[in-house]
Every structure is written in structure tokens, then in C-alpha cells.
Short mmCIF file of C-alpha atoms in Angstrom, two decimals:
data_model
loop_
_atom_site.label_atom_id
_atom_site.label_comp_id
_atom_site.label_asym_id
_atom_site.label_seq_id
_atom_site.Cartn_x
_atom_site.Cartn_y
_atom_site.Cartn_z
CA UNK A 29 96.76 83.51 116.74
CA UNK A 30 96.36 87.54 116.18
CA UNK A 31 93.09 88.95 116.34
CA UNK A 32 91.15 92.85 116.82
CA UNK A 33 88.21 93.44 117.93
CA UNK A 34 86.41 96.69 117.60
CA UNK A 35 82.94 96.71 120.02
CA UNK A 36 81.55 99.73 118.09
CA UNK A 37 80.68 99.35 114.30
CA UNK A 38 78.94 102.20 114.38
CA UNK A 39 79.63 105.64 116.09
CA UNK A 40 77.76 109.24 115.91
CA UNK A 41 79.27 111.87 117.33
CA UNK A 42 78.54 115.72 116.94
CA UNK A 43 80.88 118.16 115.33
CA UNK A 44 83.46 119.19 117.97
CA UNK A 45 82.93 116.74 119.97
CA UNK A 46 85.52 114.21 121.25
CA UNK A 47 85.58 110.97 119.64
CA UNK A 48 87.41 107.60 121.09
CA UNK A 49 87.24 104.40 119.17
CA UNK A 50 87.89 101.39 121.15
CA UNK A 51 90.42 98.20 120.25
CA UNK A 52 91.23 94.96 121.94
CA UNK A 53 93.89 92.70 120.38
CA UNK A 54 94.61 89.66 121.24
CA UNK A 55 98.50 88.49 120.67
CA UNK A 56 100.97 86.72 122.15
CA UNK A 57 103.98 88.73 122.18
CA UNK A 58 104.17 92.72 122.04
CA UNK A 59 102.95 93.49 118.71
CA UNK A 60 102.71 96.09 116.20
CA UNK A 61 99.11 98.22 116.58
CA UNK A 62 97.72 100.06 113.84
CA UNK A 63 94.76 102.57 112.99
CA UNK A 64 94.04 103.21 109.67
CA UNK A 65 91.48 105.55 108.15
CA UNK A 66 89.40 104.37 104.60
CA UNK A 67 87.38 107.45 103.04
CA UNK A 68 84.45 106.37 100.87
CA UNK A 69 85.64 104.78 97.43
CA UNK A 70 89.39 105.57 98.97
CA UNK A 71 92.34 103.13 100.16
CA UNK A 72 93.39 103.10 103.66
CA UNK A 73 95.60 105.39 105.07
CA UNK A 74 97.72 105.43 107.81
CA UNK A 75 97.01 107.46 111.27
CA UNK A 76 99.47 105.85 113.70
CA UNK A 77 100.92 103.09 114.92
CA UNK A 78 102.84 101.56 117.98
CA UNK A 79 105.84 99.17 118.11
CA UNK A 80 107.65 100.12 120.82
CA UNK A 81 108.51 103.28 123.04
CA UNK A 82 106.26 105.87 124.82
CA UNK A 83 102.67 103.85 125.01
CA UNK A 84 100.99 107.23 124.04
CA UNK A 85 100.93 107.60 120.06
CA UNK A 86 100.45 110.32 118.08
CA UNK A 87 99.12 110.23 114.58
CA UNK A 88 97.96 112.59 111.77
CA UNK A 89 94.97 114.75 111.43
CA UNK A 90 94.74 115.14 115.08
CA UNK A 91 94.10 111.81 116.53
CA UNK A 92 95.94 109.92 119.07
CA UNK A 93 96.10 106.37 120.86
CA UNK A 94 97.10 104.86 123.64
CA UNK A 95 98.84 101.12 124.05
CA UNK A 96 97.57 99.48 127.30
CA UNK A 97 99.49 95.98 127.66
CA UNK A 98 97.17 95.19 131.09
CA UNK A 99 93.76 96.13 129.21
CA UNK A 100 95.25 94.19 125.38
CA UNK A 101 93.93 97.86 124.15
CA UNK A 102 94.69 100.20 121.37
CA UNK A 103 92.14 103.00 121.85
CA UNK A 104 92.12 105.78 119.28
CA UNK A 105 91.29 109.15 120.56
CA UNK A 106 90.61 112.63 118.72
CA UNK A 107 89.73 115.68 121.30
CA UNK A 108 87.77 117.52 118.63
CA UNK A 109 86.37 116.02 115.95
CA UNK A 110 85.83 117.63 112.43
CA UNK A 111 82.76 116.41 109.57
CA UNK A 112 86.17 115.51 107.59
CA UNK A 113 86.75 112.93 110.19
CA UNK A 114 83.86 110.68 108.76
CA UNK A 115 84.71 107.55 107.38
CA UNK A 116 85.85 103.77 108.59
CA UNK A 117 88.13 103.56 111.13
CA UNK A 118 90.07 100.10 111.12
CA UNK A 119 92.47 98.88 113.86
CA UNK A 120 95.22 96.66 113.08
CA UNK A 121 97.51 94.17 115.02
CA UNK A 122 100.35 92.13 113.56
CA UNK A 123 104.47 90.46 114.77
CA UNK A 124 105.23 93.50 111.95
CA UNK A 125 104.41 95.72 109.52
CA UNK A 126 102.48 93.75 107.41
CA UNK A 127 101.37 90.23 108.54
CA UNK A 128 98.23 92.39 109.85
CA UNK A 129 95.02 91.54 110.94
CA UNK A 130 92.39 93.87 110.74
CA UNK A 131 89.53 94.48 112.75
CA UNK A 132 86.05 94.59 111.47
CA UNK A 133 85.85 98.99 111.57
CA UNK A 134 84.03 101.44 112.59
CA UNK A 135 82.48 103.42 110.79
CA UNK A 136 82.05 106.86 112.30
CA UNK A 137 79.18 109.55 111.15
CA UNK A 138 79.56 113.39 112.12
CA UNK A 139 76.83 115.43 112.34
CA UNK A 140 76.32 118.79 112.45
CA UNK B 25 100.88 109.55 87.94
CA UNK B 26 103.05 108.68 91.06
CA UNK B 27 101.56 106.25 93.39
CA UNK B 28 99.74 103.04 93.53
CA UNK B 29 97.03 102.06 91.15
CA UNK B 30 94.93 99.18 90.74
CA UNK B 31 92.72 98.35 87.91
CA UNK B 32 90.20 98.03 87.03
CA UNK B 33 88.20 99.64 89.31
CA UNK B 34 84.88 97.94 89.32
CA UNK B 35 84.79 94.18 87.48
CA UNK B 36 82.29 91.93 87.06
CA UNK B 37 82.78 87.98 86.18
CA UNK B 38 81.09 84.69 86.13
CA UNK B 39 81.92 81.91 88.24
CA UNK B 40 84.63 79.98 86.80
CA UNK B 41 85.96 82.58 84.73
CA UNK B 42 89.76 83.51 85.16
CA UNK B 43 90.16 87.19 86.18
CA UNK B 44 93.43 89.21 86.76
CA UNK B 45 93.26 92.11 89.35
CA UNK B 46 96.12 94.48 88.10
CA UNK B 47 98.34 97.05 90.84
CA UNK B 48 101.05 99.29 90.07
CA UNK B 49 103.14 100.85 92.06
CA UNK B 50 105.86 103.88 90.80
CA UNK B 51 108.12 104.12 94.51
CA UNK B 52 109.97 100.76 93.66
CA UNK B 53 108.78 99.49 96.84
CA UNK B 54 110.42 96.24 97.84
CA UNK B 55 107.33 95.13 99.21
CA UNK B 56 103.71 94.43 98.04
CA UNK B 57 100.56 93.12 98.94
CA UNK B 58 96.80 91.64 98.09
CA UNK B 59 93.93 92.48 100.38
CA UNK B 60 90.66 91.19 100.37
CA UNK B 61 87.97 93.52 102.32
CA UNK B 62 84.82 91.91 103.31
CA UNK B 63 81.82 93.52 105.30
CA UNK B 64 82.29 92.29 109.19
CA UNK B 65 85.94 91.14 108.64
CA UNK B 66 88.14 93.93 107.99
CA UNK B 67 91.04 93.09 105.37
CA UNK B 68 92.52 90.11 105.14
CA UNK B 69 95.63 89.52 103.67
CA UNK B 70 95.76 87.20 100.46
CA UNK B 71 99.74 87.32 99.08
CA UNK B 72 102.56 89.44 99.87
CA UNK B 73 106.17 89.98 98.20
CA UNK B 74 108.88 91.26 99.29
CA UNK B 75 110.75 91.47 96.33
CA UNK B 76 110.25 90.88 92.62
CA UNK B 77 110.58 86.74 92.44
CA UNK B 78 109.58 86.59 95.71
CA UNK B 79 105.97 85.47 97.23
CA UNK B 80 104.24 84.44 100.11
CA UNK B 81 101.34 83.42 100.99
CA UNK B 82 98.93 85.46 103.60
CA UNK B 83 95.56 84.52 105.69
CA UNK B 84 93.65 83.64 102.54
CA UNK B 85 95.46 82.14 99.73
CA UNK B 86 93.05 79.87 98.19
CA UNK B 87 91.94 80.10 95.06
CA UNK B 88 94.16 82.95 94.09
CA UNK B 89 97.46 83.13 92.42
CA UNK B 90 100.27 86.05 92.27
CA UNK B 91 103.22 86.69 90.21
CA UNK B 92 105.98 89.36 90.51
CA UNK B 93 108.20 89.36 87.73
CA UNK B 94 108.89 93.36 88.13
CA UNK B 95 109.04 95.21 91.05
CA UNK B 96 106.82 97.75 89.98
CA UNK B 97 103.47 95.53 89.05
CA UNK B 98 101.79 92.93 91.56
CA UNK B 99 99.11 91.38 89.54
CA UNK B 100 96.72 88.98 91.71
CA UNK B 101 94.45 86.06 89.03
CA UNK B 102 91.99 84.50 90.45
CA UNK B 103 91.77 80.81 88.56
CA UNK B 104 88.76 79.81 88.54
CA UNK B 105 86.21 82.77 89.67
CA UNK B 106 83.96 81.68 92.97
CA UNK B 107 80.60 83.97 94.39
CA UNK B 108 82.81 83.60 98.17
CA UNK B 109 85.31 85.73 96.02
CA UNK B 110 83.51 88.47 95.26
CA UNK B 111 84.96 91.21 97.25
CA UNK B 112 86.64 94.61 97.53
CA UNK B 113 90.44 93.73 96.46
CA UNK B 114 93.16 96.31 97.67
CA UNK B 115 97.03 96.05 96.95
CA UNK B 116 99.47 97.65 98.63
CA UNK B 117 103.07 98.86 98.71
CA UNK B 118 105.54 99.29 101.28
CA UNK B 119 109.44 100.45 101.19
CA UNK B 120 110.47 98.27 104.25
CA UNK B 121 108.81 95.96 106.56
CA UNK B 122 109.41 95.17 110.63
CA UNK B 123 111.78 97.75 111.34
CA UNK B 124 108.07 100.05 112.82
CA UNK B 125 109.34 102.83 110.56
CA UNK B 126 107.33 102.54 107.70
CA UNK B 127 103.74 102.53 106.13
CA UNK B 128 102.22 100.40 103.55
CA UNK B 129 100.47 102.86 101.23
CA UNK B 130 97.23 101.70 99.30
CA UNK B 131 95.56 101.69 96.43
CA UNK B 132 92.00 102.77 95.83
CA UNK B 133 90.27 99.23 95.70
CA UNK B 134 88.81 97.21 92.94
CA UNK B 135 85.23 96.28 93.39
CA UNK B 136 85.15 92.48 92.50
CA UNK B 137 81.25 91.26 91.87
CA UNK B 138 81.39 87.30 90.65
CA UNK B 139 77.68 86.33 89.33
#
């Protein structure tokens, strides 16, 4: 069975600071890894996601991850963060593109 | 408007009521899907399709019941109405699935409150 874990339901982190949200996945084969971003009142959107190739990932808006097969990790990692970058933060593991399941989030608060 | 939409937005039912969650999508994705998001579990997938005529079941199935008939619409009826139902529903669309090239786009939720 596929699951995510995400330690951290709630992060603060000062504007400009660096921001890393942590994932552990647990699956039997190498899967697909997925962040996604939810806004208030919005859908999700994509940031990045790993399937295969270079372990280091780079998304939109900045952030980036990094696939660790030893640590069953999928950390997602912005150098700078912006007050824009509040919102839920949800990492996702799946055998493909969809069959995904979804961590609980983190929601991440910016302040000033 | 181009995208995916769901409607309604916000409904609220009684328990053992029939409701019908609506999403449209204007890309003629192949592929669709129903999301349920609950606090402390993330989203959990309900029904996919990967074509119009074509179903599958997700995670969570029970109680709910999907139809594709057009590729465009993906609506998801819930029979009989339960309070463990009440939930934030999101549906999804996506132009090609397991080849790690693509992205399942969403739509902006519909707040589902059963009293």
C-alpha cells in the first residue's frame, strides 16, 4: 500500500526566509512524487513532480525538491520565500499520474 | 470560460437525499477524476475515467456513483446522502496519464455540508 506522510501541519516562516517542507512516502516500487499547492477557496495546482531522471526537481514559483530513495523522502524546498507563498502544501505519491495518495498538508503562514 | 468548473460551489443536503456534484471540463481531456478532501487526510480519490464510457473506481467508492456519457462533463451523485460524506469534493482533468509528462488540473472545490 502507498502512503505520505507530512510531520509538519503547520509551518511559520518569515518573509525571505527559506522554507523546506518535509515528505516520507512509503511505496513499494519507484513511484511518482508530487507537491501540489491549494490557495484558500482555490483547487490544487501543480509545483513539481518526480518520475524518473535527475533526483533534484524543479518546479514553479521558485520551489524545488529533492527524491531521496535511502531516506523514502520528497522534501520540498524554496530558498526565499514570498507572503504569496502562503497556503497548503500537499505531497503526493502514486504507480502514476493519478492513482495518488495525498498527504495530510501543510499549511504554511508567512509573516512579515 | 476555458477550464474546469464544478458546481455548485457550496451545497447543503439532508441525509438520505440524492445529490449530484456537477464538473466540466472544456480541454477534452481523456481523463477525469472525483476527489474527496477531508481535514487530516489529504484527498482521496473517489472515481476516475479515462475516457467517456469508461470508469473506475478509486480509494473511496462507497456510496457514490459516476457517469461519463461525454467527455467534457464528469458528474459524481451521491445516492443516498450520509453526515461521513460531507466534505470538500474536487474533480479533476488530465490530457494523459503514466507517461510523468502531464498534470491533472483542478477545479475550485464544492463545499458539501450533509445535515
Amino acid at each position: 500500500a502507498q502512503s505520505v506522510t507530512q510531520p509538519d501541519i503547520h509551518i511559520t516562516v518569515s518573509e525571505g526566509a527559506s522554507l523546506e517542507l518535509r515528505c516520507n512516502y512509503s511505496y513499494g516500487a519507484t513511484p511518482y512524487l508530487f507537491w501540489y499547492v491549494q490557495s484558500p477557496g482555490q483547487g490544487l495546482q501543480l509545483l513539481l513532480k518526480y518520475f524518473s531522471g535527475d533526483t533534484l526537481v524543479q518546479g514553479i514559483k521558485g520551489f524545488e525538491a529533492e527524491f531521496k530513495r535511502s531516506q523514502s523522502s520528497f522534501n520540498l524546498r524554496k530558498p526565499s520565500v514570498h507572503w504569496s507563498d502562503a497556503a497548503e502544501y500537499f505531497c503526493a505519491v502514486g504507480p502514476n499520474d493519478y492513482k495518488l495518495s495525498f498527504g495530510a498538508g501543510t499549511t504554511v503562514t508567512v509573516r512579515a | 470560460d476555458a477550464g474546469i468548473t464544478q458546481s455548485p460551489r457550496y451545497k447543503i443536503t439532508e441525509t438520505g437525499r440524492q445529490v449530484t456534484l456537477m464538473c466540466h471540463q472544456t480541454w477534452s481531456h481523456s481523463y477525469m477524476f472525483w476527489y474527496r478532501q477531508d481535514l487530516g487526510h489529504g484527498l482521496r480519490l473517489i472515481y476516475y475515467s479515462a475516457a467517456a464510457d469508461i470508469t473506475d473506481k478509486g480509494e473511496v467508492p462507497d456510496g457514490y456513483v459516476v457517469s461519463r456519457s461525454k467527455t467534457e462533463n464528469f458528474p459524481l451523485t451521491l445516492e443516498s446522502a450520509t453526515r461521513s460524506q460531507t466534505s470538500v469534493y474536487f474533480c479533476a482533468s488530465s490530457v494523459e496519464v503514466g507517461r510523468g509528462n502531464t498534470e491533472a488540473f483542478f477545479g475550485q472545490g464544492t463545499r458539501l455540508t450533509v445535515v
